[in-house]
CSV table of C-alpha atoms in Angstrom, one decimal:
chain,number,residue,atom,x,y,z
U,1,UNK,CA,17.8,-61.3,-32.9
U,2,UNK,CA,14.9,-59.1,-32.2
U,3,UNK,CA,15.9,-59.5,-28.3
U,4,UNK,CA,19.9,-58.8,-29.5
U,5,UNK,CA,18.2,-55.5,-31.2
U,6,UNK,CA,16.5,-55.0,-27.9
U,7,UNK,CA,20.3,-55.5,-26.0
U,8,UNK,CA,22.0,-53.1,-28.2
U,9,UNK,CA,19.1,-50.3,-27.9
U,10,UNK,CA,19.2,-50.4,-24.3
U,11,UNK,CA,23.4,-50.2,-24.3
U,12,UNK,CA,23.2,-47.3,-26.4
U,13,UNK,CA,20.6,-45.6,-24.0
U,14,UNK,CA,23.0,-46.3,-21.3
U,15,UNK,CA,25.9,-44.3,-22.7
U,16,UNK,CA,24.0,-41.5,-23.2
U,17,UNK,CA,24.5,-38.8,-21.0
U,18,UNK,CA,20.2,-38.1,-20.2
U,19,UNK,CA,21.1,-36.3,-17.4
U,20,UNK,CA,22.0,-33.5,-19.9
U,21,UNK,CA,18.3,-33.8,-20.8
U,22,UNK,CA,16.7,-33.6,-17.6
U,23,UNK,CA,19.0,-30.6,-16.6
U,24,UNK,CA,17.7,-28.8,-19.7
U,25,UNK,CA,14.1,-29.7,-19.0
U,26,UNK,CA,14.8,-28.0,-15.2
U,27,UNK,CA,16.1,-24.9,-17.2
U,28,UNK,CA,13.7,-24.2,-19.2
U,29,UNK,CA,10.7,-25.1,-16.7
U,30,UNK,CA,12.7,-22.5,-14.3
U,31,UNK,CA,13.1,-19.5,-17.0
U,32,UNK,CA,9.1,-20.4,-17.9
U,33,UNK,CA,8.2,-20.3,-14.5
U,34,UNK,CA,10.0,-17.2,-13.8
U,35,UNK,CA,9.0,-14.7,-16.9
U,36,UNK,CA,5.5,-15.9,-15.8
U,37,UNK,CA,5.3,-14.8,-12.5
U,38,UNK,CA,7.4,-11.5,-13.7
U,39,UNK,CA,4.6,-11.3,-16.2
U,40,UNK,CA,2.3,-11.7,-13.3
U,41,UNK,CA,3.8,-8.9,-10.9
U,42,UNK,CA,4.0,-6.8,-13.6
U,43,UNK,CA,0.2,-7.4,-14.4
U,44,UNK,CA,-0.6,-6.1,-10.8
U,45,UNK,CA,1.4,-3.0,-11.3
U,46,UNK,CA,-0.7,-2.3,-14.2
U,47,UNK,CA,-3.6,-3.1,-12.1
U,48,UNK,CA,-2.8,-0.5,-9.3
U,49,UNK,CA,-1.7,2.4,-11.3
U,50,UNK,CA,-4.9,2.0,-13.4
U,51,UNK,CA,-6.6,2.2,-10.0
U,52,UNK,CA,-4.4,5.1,-9.0
U,53,UNK,CA,-5.4,6.8,-12.4
U,54,UNK,CA,-9.2,5.8,-11.7
U,55,UNK,CA,-9.3,7.1,-8.2
U,56,UNK,CA,-7.4,10.7,-9.5
U,57,UNK,CA,-10.1,11.0,-12.5
U,58,UNK,CA,-12.9,10.5,-10.3
U,59,UNK,CA,-12.1,12.8,-7.4
U,60,UNK,CA,-10.7,15.4,-9.9
U,61,UNK,CA,-14.5,15.3,-11.2
U,62,UNK,CA,-16.2,15.6,-8.4
U,63,UNK,CA,-14.1,18.2,-6.7
U,64,UNK,CA,-14.5,20.5,-9.9
U,65,UNK,CA,-18.4,19.6,-9.1
U,66,UNK,CA,-18.2,20.4,-4.9
U,67,UNK,CA,-16.3,23.9,-6.7
U,68,UNK,CA,-19.4,24.8,-8.7
U,69,UNK,CA,-22.3,23.9,-6.4
U,70,UNK,CA,-20.4,26.1,-4.1
U,71,UNK,CA,-20.2,28.9,-7.0
U,72,UNK,CA,-23.7,28.7,-7.4
U,73,UNK,CA,-24.4,28.7,-3.5
U,74,UNK,CA,-23.0,31.6,-3.1
U,75,UNK,CA,-24.3,33.4,-6.6
U,76,UNK,CA,-27.6,32.8,-5.1
U,77,UNK,CA,-27.0,35.5,-2.4
U,78,UNK,CA,-26.8,38.3,-4.9
U,79,UNK,CA,-30.7,37.0,-6.6
U,80,UNK,CA,-33.1,40.0,-7.2
U,81,UNK,CA,-30.3,42.6,-5.1
U,82,UNK,CA,-31.3,41.9,-1.8
U,83,UNK,CA,-31.0,44.2,0.8
U,84,UNK,CA,-28.0,44.2,3.3
U,85,UNK,CA,-30.1,43.4,6.0
U,86,UNK,CA,-31.3,40.5,3.9
U,87,UNK,CA,-28.3,39.3,3.0
U,88,UNK,CA,-26.6,38.8,6.0
U,89,UNK,CA,-29.9,36.4,6.7
U,90,UNK,CA,-29.2,34.4,3.7
U,91,UNK,CA,-25.7,34.3,4.4
U,92,UNK,CA,-26.1,33.3,8.1
U,93,UNK,CA,-28.0,30.2,7.1
U,94,UNK,CA,-25.7,29.4,4.2
U,95,UNK,CA,-22.7,29.2,6.4
U,96,UNK,CA,-24.7,26.9,8.3
U,97,UNK,CA,-25.4,24.6,6.0
U,98,UNK,CA,-22.2,24.6,3.7
U,99,UNK,CA,-18.8,23.4,5.5
U,100,UNK,CA,-16.5,24.2,3.0
U,101,UNK,CA,-17.7,27.9,3.4
U,102,UNK,CA,-15.7,29.8,6.3
U,103,UNK,CA,-16.6,33.5,5.7
U,104,UNK,CA,-18.9,35.3,3.5
U,105,UNK,CA,-18.6,39.2,2.7
U,106,UNK,CA,-20.1,41.6,0.9
U,107,UNK,CA,-17.9,44.5,-0.4
U,108,UNK,CA,-18.5,47.6,-2.4
U,109,UNK,CA,-17.6,48.4,-5.6
U,110,UNK,CA,-14.0,49.6,-3.9
U,111,UNK,CA,-14.1,46.4,-2.4
U,112,UNK,CA,-14.5,48.0,1.4
U,113,UNK,CA,-16.0,45.7,3.4
U,114,UNK,CA,-19.9,46.0,4.0
U,115,UNK,CA,-20.7,43.4,5.6
U,116,UNK,CA,-18.8,39.9,6.7
U,117,UNK,CA,-19.6,36.5,8.5
U,118,UNK,CA,-18.0,33.4,9.6
U,119,UNK,CA,-18.6,29.6,9.9
U,120,UNK,CA,-20.3,29.0,13.0
U,121,UNK,CA,-19.1,25.4,12.2
U,122,UNK,CA,-15.6,26.2,11.7
U,123,UNK,CA,-14.8,29.8,13.7
U,124,UNK,CA,-13.4,33.1,12.7
U,125,UNK,CA,-10.7,31.8,10.3
U,126,UNK,CA,-9.1,35.4,10.4
U,127,UNK,CA,-8.3,35.2,14.4
U,128,UNK,CA,-4.5,34.7,13.9
U,129,UNK,CA,-3.9,37.6,11.1
U,130,UNK,CA,-6.4,40.4,10.0
U,131,UNK,CA,-8.2,39.8,6.7
U,132,UNK,CA,-6.9,43.1,5.7
U,133,UNK,CA,-3.3,41.5,5.5
U,134,UNK,CA,-4.7,38.8,3.3
U,135,UNK,CA,-6.5,39.9,0.8
U,136,UNK,CA,-3.6,40.4,-2.3
U,137,UNK,CA,-4.9,36.8,-3.9
U,138,UNK,CA,-8.7,38.3,-3.5
U,139,UNK,CA,-7.9,41.5,-4.8
U,140,UNK,CA,-6.5,39.8,-7.9
U,141,UNK,CA,-9.6,37.4,-8.4
U,142,UNK,CA,-12.2,40.6,-8.1
U,143,UNK,CA,-10.1,42.3,-10.7
U,144,UNK,CA,-10.7,39.3,-13.3
U,145,UNK,CA,-13.8,38.7,-11.8
U,146,UNK,CA,-14.8,42.3,-13.1
U,147,UNK,CA,-13.2,42.5,-16.5
U,148,UNK,CA,-15.1,39.2,-17.2
U,149,UNK,CA,-18.3,39.5,-15.1
U,150,UNK,CA,-17.8,35.9,-14.1
U,151,UNK,CA,-17.2,34.4,-10.7
U,152,UNK,CA,-13.6,33.7,-10.4
U,153,UNK,CA,-11.4,31.4,-7.7
U,154,UNK,CA,-8.2,33.5,-6.4
U,155,UNK,CA,-5.3,31.5,-6.2
U,156,UNK,CA,-4.8,29.3,-2.7
U,157,UNK,CA,-3.2,30.4,0.3
U,158,UNK,CA,-2.1,29.8,3.3
U,159,UNK,CA,-3.7,31.4,6.9
U,160,UNK,CA,-2.2,30.6,10.4
U,161,UNK,CA,-4.7,29.1,12.6
U,162,UNK,CA,-4.3,28.4,16.0
U,163,UNK,CA,-1.7,26.3,18.4
U,164,UNK,CA,0.8,26.1,15.4
U,165,UNK,CA,-1.6,25.1,12.6
U,166,UNK,CA,-2.3,26.2,9.4
U,167,UNK,CA,-5.2,26.5,6.6
U,168,UNK,CA,-4.9,26.7,2.8
U,169,UNK,CA,-7.9,28.6,1.5
U,170,UNK,CA,-9.5,29.9,-1.6
U,171,UNK,CA,-11.4,33.5,-2.0
U,172,UNK,CA,-14.2,33.1,-4.6
U,173,UNK,CA,-15.3,37.1,-5.9
U,174,UNK,CA,-18.7,37.1,-7.5
U,175,UNK,CA,-19.5,40.5,-8.9
U,176,UNK,CA,-22.8,41.7,-8.4
U,177,UNK,CA,-24.5,44.2,-11.1
U,178,UNK,CA,-27.8,45.6,-11.4
U,179,UNK,CA,-28.9,47.1,-15.4
U,180,UNK,CA,-24.9,47.7,-16.3
U,181,UNK,CA,-24.2,48.8,-13.1
U,182,UNK,CA,-21.5,47.2,-10.6
U,183,UNK,CA,-23.2,47.0,-7.2
U,184,UNK,CA,-20.3,45.4,-5.3
U,185,UNK,CA,-18.8,42.0,-4.4
U,186,UNK,CA,-19.6,38.7,-2.9
U,187,UNK,CA,-16.5,37.1,-1.7
U,188,UNK,CA,-16.8,33.5,0.0
U,189,UNK,CA,-13.7,32.1,1.8
U,190,UNK,CA,-13.5,28.3,1.0
U,191,UNK,CA,-11.6,26.0,2.7
U,192,UNK,CA,-9.5,23.6,0.0
U,193,UNK,CA,-9.0,20.4,2.7
U,194,UNK,CA,-13.1,20.4,2.9
U,195,UNK,CA,-13.4,20.9,-0.5
U,196,UNK,CA,-11.2,18.2,-1.3
U,197,UNK,CA,-12.6,15.8,1.9
U,198,UNK,CA,-16.1,16.1,0.6
U,199,UNK,CA,-15.0,14.9,-3.4
U,200,UNK,CA,-12.7,11.5,-1.4
U,201,UNK,CA,-16.1,10.7,0.6
U,202,UNK,CA,-18.1,10.7,-2.0
U,203,UNK,CA,-16.3,7.7,-3.7
U,204,UNK,CA,-15.1,6.5,-0.4
U,205,UNK,CA,-11.6,6.1,-1.3
U,206,UNK,CA,-9.5,4.4,1.2
U,207,UNK,CA,-6.4,2.8,-0.5
U,208,UNK,CA,-5.2,6.0,-1.9
U,209,UNK,CA,-4.1,9.2,-0.1
U,210,UNK,CA,-5.6,12.0,-2.2
U,211,UNK,CA,-3.7,15.6,-2.3
U,212,UNK,CA,-3.8,18.9,-4.2
U,213,UNK,CA,-0.9,20.0,-5.0
U,214,UNK,CA,1.3,23.1,-6.3
U,215,UNK,CA,3.6,22.4,-10.1
U,216,UNK,CA,6.5,21.9,-8.0
U,217,UNK,CA,5.1,18.9,-5.9
U,218,UNK,CA,4.0,21.6,-2.8
U,219,UNK,CA,0.9,19.9,-0.8
U,220,UNK,CA,-1.7,22.5,-0.2
U,221,UNK,CA,-4.1,19.9,1.3
U,222,UNK,CA,-4.7,16.2,1.4
U,223,UNK,CA,-7.4,13.6,2.4
U,224,UNK,CA,-6.8,10.3,3.9
U,225,UNK,CA,-5.8,8.4,7.0
U,226,UNK,CA,-2.6,6.7,5.4
U,227,UNK,CA,0.3,8.1,3.4
U,228,UNK,CA,0.8,7.1,0.1
U,229,UNK,CA,4.2,4.8,-0.5
U,230,UNK,CA,4.8,7.8,-3.8
U,231,UNK,CA,4.7,4.2,-5.8
U,232,UNK,CA,1.2,4.1,-8.0
U,233,UNK,CA,0.6,8.2,-8.6
U,234,UNK,CA,-1.5,9.7,-10.3
U,235,UNK,CA,-2.3,13.4,-11.0
U,236,UNK,CA,-5.2,15.3,-12.3
U,237,UNK,CA,-5.6,19.1,-13.3
U,238,UNK,CA,-8.9,20.0,-11.2
U,239,UNK,CA,-10.5,22.6,-13.7
U,240,UNK,CA,-12.0,25.4,-12.2
U,241,UNK,CA,-13.3,29.4,-12.3
U,242,UNK,CA,-9.6,30.6,-11.5
U,243,UNK,CA,-6.4,28.7,-11.5
U,244,UNK,CA,-6.4,25.1,-12.2
U,245,UNK,CA,-5.8,22.8,-9.0
U,246,UNK,CA,-3.5,19.3,-9.2
U,247,UNK,CA,-4.5,17.0,-7.7
U,248,UNK,CA,-2.9,13.8,-7.2
U,249,UNK,CA,-3.8,10.2,-5.8
U,250,UNK,CA,-1.0,8.4,-4.0
U,251,UNK,CA,-1.7,4.3,-3.2
U,252,UNK,CA,-0.6,3.3,0.4
U,253,UNK,CA,0.2,0.1,-0.5
U,254,UNK,CA,3.6,-0.6,-2.1
U,255,UNK,CA,4.8,-2.9,-5.0
U,256,UNK,CA,2.9,-6.2,-4.9
U,257,UNK,CA,4.6,-9.4,-3.0
U,258,UNK,CA,5.1,-12.8,-4.2
U,259,UNK,CA,3.3,-14.3,-1.4
U,260,UNK,CA,0.4,-11.9,-0.2
U,261,UNK,CA,-0.9,-11.2,-3.3
U,262,UNK,CA,-3.7,-14.2,-4.3
U,263,UNK,CA,-3.0,-14.5,-7.5
U,264,UNK,CA,1.0,-14.8,-8.0
U,265,UNK,CA,0.6,-16.9,-5.0
U,266,UNK,CA,-1.6,-19.3,-7.0
U,267,UNK,CA,1.0,-18.9,-10.2
U,268,UNK,CA,4.2,-20.0,-7.3
U,269,UNK,CA,1.9,-22.6,-5.9
U,270,UNK,CA,1.6,-24.3,-9.4
U,271,UNK,CA,5.0,-24.1,-10.2
U,272,UNK,CA,6.1,-25.3,-7.1
U,273,UNK,CA,3.3,-28.4,-8.3
U,274,UNK,CA,4.9,-28.3,-11.5
U,275,UNK,CA,8.6,-28.4,-10.4
U,276,UNK,CA,7.3,-31.8,-7.4
U,277,UNK,CA,5.8,-33.8,-10.9
U,278,UNK,CA,9.4,-33.5,-12.5
U,279,UNK,CA,11.1,-34.2,-9.5
U,280,UNK,CA,9.0,-37.9,-9.3
U,281,UNK,CA,9.2,-38.4,-12.9
U,282,UNK,CA,12.3,-38.0,-12.7
U,283,UNK,CA,12.9,-40.4,-10.4
U,284,UNK,CA,10.1,-42.9,-11.9
U,285,UNK,CA,12.8,-42.6,-15.5
U,286,UNK,CA,15.7,-43.6,-12.9
U,287,UNK,CA,13.9,-46.3,-11.5
U,288,UNK,CA,12.5,-47.6,-15.2
U,289,UNK,CA,16.4,-47.3,-16.4
U,290,UNK,CA,17.8,-49.2,-13.9
U,291,UNK,CA,15.3,-52.0,-14.4
U,292,UNK,CA,16.1,-52.0,-18.1
U,293,UNK,CA,19.7,-52.4,-17.6
U,294,UNK,CA,19.4,-55.0,-15.0
U,295,UNK,CA,17.1,-56.5,-17.7
U,296,UNK,CA,19.2,-56.1,-20.2
U,297,UNK,CA,22.4,-57.4,-18.0
U,298,UNK,CA,20.2,-60.6,-17.4
U,299,UNK,CA,19.5,-61.0,-21.7
U,300,UNK,CA,23.2,-60.7,-22.4
U,301,UNK,CA,23.9,-63.6,-19.8
U,302,UNK,CA,21.8,-65.3,-21.2
U,303,UNK,CA,22.4,-65.0,-24.6
U,304,UNK,CA,25.7,-65.6,-24.0
U,305,UNK,CA,25.1,-68.7,-22.2
U,306,UNK,CA,23.1,-70.2,-24.9
U,307,UNK,CA,25.6,-69.1,-28.0
U,308,UNK,CA,28.0,-71.0,-26.1
U,309,UNK,CA,25.9,-74.2,-25.8
U,310,UNK,CA,26.8,-77.2,-28.5
U,311,UNK,CA,23.3,-78.8,-28.0
U,312,UNK,CA,20.8,-77.4,-30.4
U,313,UNK,CA,17.7,-75.9,-28.8
U,314,UNK,CA,14.2,-74.0,-30.0
U,315,UNK,CA,11.6,-73.3,-28.7
U,316,UNK,CA,7.5,-73.2,-29.7
U,317,UNK,CA,4.1,-71.3,-28.9
U,318,UNK,CA,1.1,-73.3,-28.2
U,319,UNK,CA,0.4,-73.0,-32.4
U,320,UNK,CA,4.2,-74.7,-33.1
U,321,UNK,CA,5.4,-72.0,-34.6
U,322,UNK,CA,9.0,-71.8,-33.8
U,323,UNK,CA,9.9,-68.7,-31.8
U,324,UNK,CA,13.5,-68.8,-30.9
U,325,UNK,CA,16.5,-70.8,-32.1
U,326,UNK,CA,20.4,-71.3,-30.8
U,327,UNK,CA,23.1,-71.2,-32.8
U,328,UNK,CA,24.1,-74.8,-31.9
U,329,UNK,CA,20.6,-75.9,-33.4
U,330,UNK,CA,21.0,-73.5,-36.6
U,331,UNK,CA,24.1,-75.5,-37.3
U,332,UNK,CA,22.3,-78.8,-37.2
U,333,UNK,CA,19.6,-78.3,-39.5
U,334,UNK,CA,21.1,-76.3,-42.1
U,335,UNK,CA,19.0,-73.4,-41.6
U,336,UNK,CA,19.4,-69.7,-40.3
U,337,UNK,CA,17.7,-68.6,-37.8
U,338,UNK,CA,15.2,-66.3,-40.0
U,339,UNK,CA,14.6,-68.9,-42.3
U,340,UNK,CA,13.8,-71.2,-39.2
U,341,UNK,CA,11.9,-68.7,-36.2
U,342,UNK,CA,8.1,-68.2,-37.2
U,343,UNK,CA,8.0,-71.7,-39.5
U,344,UNK,CA,5.9,-74.7,-38.7
U,345,UNK,CA,7.9,-78.4,-38.0
U,346,UNK,CA,8.9,-80.8,-39.8
U,347,UNK,CA,12.3,-79.1,-41.1
U,348,UNK,CA,14.7,-81.4,-43.3
U,349,UNK,CA,18.3,-80.2,-43.2
U,350,UNK,CA,20.4,-79.4,-46.1
U,351,UNK,CA,22.4,-82.2,-47.7
U,352,UNK,CA,25.8,-79.3,-47.2
U,353,UNK,CA,25.1,-79.4,-42.9
U,354,UNK,CA,28.1,-78.4,-41.1
U,355,UNK,CA,27.1,-81.3,-38.8
U,356,UNK,CA,26.3,-84.9,-38.8
U,357,UNK,CA,23.5,-85.7,-41.7
U,358,UNK,CA,22.6,-88.4,-39.0
U,359,UNK,CA,21.3,-85.4,-36.8
U,360,UNK,CA,20.3,-83.0,-39.4
U,361,UNK,CA,17.0,-84.5,-39.7
U,362,UNK,CA,14.0,-83.3,-37.2
U,363,UNK,CA,11.0,-84.1,-37.2
U,364,UNK,CA,9.1,-82.6,-34.6
């Protein structure tokens, strides 16, 4: 009976469409791996955006400090109200040390130029256009500096250079007062690209293009050997003594790819291994199912042959217990298979046997 029930279970398994289960399993794995890859790419994108934010914050802070150092250096020229000759000497030494300073000017209270020196490192910044033609921003900064009695940076403006090039500069205006009386102004022309380069080099930024831009996106100055892709960007305000500057960090790499990225490649590799294991498992299950079906066919054939015999058959284990009987044997002894299996002979046939009573008494 146990073999018969196993046969029926195998037959029912054969009729069940198991391929639907495998399709569902593969679909679930595909969905899970797709979401895993998507989450990995989103994680890498967030990391790239965080790096851009970090670079923008760090460079903006360093540029603010660089600008403050330039302001302090220019202020040192006015200490102790030096005479014009001493100021000229000190200004000349300072221009040799500070690359971001392109020009230093000593002006009187009416903003008339008393002395001016150009940087020996960069040359004359106003060689292509007269200084008097580009004093609008400087005058506005000095007027504000006079009202606030503090150094003020002007808005940036473009200065033409040789060979069609140009340079974005700032004017730093510092009022000089002695006992409350205005003596004049010290005006320092600062190179915006030099200030930006010094801030970028302090942090060794190589994977981002750092730019100073206006509110409408117009680039004023940039630093970086490669151009940004415009995908991962971050902007920060550089709060200086004057109109704030807008700094933007732009990553030079695009969105993370599937293969070049190590994390994504690892996830895809594990996914492929998992799918390979599923295929091997499905192949092994199919082989096992074919073997079970073949065994079921053989068992069914043997059962049909045994049931068709008129000769009684029984099988015993090593302890003498009956483990199998066929229907003909049950008819001979008058007991059912459930009553015989597990018993130890001798068996005495019942009086109401369906076959000849001379064959009913079986003694092992």
